[in-house]
CSV table of C-alpha atoms in Angstrom, one decimal:
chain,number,residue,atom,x,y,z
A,1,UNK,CA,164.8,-11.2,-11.8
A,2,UNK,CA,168.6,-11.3,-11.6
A,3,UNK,CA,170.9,-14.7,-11.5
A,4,UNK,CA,174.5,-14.7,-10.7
A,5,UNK,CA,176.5,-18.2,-12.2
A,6,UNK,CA,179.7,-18.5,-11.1
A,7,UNK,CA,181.3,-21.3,-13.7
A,8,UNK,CA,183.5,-24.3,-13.7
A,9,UNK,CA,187.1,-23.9,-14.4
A,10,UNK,CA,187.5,-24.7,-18.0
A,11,UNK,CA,184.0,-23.8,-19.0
A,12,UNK,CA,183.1,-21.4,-21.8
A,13,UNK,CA,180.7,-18.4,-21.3
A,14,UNK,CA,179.1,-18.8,-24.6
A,15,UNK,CA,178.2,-22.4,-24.0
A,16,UNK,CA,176.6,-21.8,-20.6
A,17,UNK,CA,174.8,-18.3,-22.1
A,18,UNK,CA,173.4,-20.9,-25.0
A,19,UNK,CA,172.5,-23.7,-22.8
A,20,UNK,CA,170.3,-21.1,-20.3
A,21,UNK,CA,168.7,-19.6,-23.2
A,22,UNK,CA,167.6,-23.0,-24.3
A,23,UNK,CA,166.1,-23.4,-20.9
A,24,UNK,CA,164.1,-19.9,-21.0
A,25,UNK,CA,160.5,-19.5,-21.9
A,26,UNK,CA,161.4,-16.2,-23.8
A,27,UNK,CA,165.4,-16.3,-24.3
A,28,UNK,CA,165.1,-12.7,-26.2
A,29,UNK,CA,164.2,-12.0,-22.3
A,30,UNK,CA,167.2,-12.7,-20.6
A,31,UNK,CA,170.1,-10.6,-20.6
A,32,UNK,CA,174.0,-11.8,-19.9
A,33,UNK,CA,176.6,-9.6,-18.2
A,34,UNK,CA,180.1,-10.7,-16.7
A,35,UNK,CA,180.7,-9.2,-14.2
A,36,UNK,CA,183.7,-6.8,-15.4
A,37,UNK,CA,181.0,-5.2,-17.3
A,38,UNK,CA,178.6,-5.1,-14.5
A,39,UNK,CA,181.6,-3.7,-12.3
A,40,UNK,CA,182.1,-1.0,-15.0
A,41,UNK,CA,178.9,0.1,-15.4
A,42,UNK,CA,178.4,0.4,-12.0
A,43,UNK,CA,181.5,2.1,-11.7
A,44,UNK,CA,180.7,4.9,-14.5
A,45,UNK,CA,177.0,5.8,-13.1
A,46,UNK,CA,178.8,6.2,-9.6
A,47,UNK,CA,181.6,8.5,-11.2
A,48,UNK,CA,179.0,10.2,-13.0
A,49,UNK,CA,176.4,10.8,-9.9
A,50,UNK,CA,179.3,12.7,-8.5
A,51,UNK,CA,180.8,15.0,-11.8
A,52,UNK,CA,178.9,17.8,-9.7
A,53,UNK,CA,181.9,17.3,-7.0
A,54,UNK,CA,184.5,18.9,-9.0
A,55,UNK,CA,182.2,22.0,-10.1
A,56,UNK,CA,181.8,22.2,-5.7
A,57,UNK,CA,185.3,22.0,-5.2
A,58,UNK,CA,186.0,24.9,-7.7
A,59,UNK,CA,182.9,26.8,-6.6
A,60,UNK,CA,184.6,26.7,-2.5
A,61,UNK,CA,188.3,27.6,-4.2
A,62,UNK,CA,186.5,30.7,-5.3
A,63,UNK,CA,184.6,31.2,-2.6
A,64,UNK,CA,188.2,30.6,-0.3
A,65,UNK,CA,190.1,33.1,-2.2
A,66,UNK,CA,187.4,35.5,-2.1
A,67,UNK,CA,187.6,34.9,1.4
A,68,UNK,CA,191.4,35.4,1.8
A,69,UNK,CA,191.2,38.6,-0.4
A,70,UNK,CA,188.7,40.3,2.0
A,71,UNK,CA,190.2,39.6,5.0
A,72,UNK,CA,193.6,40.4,3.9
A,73,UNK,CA,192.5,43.6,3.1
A,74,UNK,CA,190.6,44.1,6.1
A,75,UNK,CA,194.0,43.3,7.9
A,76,UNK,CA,196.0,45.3,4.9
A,77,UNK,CA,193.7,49.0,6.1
A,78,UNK,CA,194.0,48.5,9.8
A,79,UNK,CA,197.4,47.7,9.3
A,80,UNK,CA,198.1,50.8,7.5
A,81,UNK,CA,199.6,53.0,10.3
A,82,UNK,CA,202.1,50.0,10.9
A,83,UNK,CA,203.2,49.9,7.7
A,84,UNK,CA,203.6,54.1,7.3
A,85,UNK,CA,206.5,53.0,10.1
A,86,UNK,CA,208.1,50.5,8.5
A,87,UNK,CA,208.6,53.0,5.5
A,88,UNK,CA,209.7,55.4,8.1
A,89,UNK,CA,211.8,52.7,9.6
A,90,UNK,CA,213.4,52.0,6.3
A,91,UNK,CA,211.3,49.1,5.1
A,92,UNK,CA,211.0,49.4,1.3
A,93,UNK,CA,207.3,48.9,-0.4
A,94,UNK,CA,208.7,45.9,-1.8
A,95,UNK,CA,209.8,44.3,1.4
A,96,UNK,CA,206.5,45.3,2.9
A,97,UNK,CA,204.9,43.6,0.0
A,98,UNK,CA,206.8,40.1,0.7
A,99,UNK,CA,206.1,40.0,4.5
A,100,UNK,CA,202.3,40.5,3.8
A,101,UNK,CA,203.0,37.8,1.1
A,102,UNK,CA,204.5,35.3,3.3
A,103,UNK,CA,202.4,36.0,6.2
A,104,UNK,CA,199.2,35.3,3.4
A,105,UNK,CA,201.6,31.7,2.6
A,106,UNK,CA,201.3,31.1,6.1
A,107,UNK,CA,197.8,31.0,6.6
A,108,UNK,CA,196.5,29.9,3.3
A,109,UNK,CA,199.2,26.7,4.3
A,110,UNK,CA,197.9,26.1,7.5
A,111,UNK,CA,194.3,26.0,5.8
A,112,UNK,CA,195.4,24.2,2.9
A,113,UNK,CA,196.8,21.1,5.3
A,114,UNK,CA,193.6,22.0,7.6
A,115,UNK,CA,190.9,20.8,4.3
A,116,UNK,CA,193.8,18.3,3.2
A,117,UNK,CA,193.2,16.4,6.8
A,118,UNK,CA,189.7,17.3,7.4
A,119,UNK,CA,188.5,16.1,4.0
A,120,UNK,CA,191.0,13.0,4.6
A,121,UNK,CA,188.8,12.3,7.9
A,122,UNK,CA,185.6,12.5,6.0
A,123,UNK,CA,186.7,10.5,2.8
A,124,UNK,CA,187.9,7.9,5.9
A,125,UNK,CA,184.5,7.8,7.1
A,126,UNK,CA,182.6,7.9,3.6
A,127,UNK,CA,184.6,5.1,2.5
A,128,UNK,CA,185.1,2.3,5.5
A,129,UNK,CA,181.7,3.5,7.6
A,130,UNK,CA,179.1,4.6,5.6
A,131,UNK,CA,179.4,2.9,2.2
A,132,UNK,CA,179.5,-0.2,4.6
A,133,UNK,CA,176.5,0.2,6.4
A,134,UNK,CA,174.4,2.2,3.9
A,135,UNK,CA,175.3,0.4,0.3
A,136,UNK,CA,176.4,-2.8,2.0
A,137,UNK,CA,180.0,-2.6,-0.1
A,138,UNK,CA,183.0,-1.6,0.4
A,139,UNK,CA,185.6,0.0,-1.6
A,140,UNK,CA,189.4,1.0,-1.4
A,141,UNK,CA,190.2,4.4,-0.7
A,142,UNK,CA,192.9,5.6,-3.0
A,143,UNK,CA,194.2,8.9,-2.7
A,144,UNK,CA,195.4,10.7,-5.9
A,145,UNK,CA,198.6,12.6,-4.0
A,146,UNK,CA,199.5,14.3,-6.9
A,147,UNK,CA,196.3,16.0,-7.7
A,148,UNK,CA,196.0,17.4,-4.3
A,149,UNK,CA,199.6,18.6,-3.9
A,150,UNK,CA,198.9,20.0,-7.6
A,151,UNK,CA,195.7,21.3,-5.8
A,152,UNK,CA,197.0,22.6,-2.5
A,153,UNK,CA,199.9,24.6,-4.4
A,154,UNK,CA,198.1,25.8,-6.3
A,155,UNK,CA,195.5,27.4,-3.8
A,156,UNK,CA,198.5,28.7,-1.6
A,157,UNK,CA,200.2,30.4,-5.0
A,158,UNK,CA,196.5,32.1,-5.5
A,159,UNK,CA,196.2,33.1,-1.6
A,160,UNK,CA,200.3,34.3,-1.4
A,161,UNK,CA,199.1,36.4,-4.7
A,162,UNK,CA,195.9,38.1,-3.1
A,163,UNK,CA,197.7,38.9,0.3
A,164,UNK,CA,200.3,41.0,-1.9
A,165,UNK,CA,197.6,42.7,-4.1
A,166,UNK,CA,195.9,43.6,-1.0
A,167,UNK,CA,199.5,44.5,0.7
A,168,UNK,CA,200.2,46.3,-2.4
A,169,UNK,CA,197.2,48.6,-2.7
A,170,UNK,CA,197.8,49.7,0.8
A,171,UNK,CA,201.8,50.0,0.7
A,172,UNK,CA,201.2,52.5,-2.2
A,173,UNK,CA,199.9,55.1,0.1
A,174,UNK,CA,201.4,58.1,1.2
A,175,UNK,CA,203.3,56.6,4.6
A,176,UNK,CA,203.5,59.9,6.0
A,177,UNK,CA,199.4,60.1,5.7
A,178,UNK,CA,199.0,56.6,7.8
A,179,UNK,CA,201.9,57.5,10.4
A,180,UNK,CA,200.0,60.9,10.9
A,181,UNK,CA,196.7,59.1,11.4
A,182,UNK,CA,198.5,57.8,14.4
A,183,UNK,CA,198.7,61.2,16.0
């Protein structure tokens, strides 16, 4: 029930629309389209079937930073007599604070360029394998660079600030309490 008419150079879409709708049985039936329209509607349902992406990629942020908070914590109370040492040492709370900060930088960057590069590999796929074989179209993949850096600094800026609440909370306590705990 579809036909595609590609026309002439020089020839008018209004005249051929008239001219086929003479032709019809029932020309309230028929239905015309170019295909920029056709390309944008198509376009807009596929954006649409896939608004749920963005409330998944917030929900696995969450989930990720809840992540990072319980383990840096875990790693913040069995870390607790080694800390009691550095105070002893002459470490301030403070500095204690930043190298549990930076260490938190560290991992949440290696992750961060870990999902940038995995979900690379799987938008690679998505778009030049299965699009292909299962929609029989292609597309171009276009990477928007300055979401995901926007993205990836901001999830290292959350998981730097959960390592230091977590270092914080435990840096707090009485050094000579964790030191003795040793003993």
């Amino acid at each position: 029930n579809d036909l595609a008419l590609w026309l002439a150079p020089g020839a008018r879409i209004a005249d051929v629309q008239r001219a086929v709708r003479g032709l019809a049985g029932e020309p309230a039936l028929l239905e015309f389209a170019p295909t920029t329209q056709i390309r944008a509607l198509s376009l807009a349902i596929f954006d649409r079937s896939f608004a749920v992406t963005y409330w998944l990629q917030a929900v696995a942020i969450a989930i990720g930073l809840a992540g990072i908070a319980a383990s840096f914590s875990a790693q913040v109370l069995a870390r607790r007599r080694e800390f009691g040492l550095l105070v002893h040492l002459g470490l301030t709370r403070a500095q204690i604070v930043g190298i549990v900060a930076g260490e938190g930088a560290a991992w949440t960057a290696a992750g961060a360029i870990a999902g940038l590069a995995l979900g690379l590999a799987v938008a690679v796929v998505l778009v030049h394998v299965v699009n292909p074989q299962s929609f029989h179209w292609s597309m171009e993949l276009l990477l928007p660079w300055g979401h995901l850096a926007a993205l990836a600094a901001a999830v290292l800026l959350a998981g730097s600030a959960t390592a230091a609440l977590s270092a914080r909370a435990a840096a707090s306590q009485d050094a000579v309490a964790a030191v003795k705990e040793d003993w």
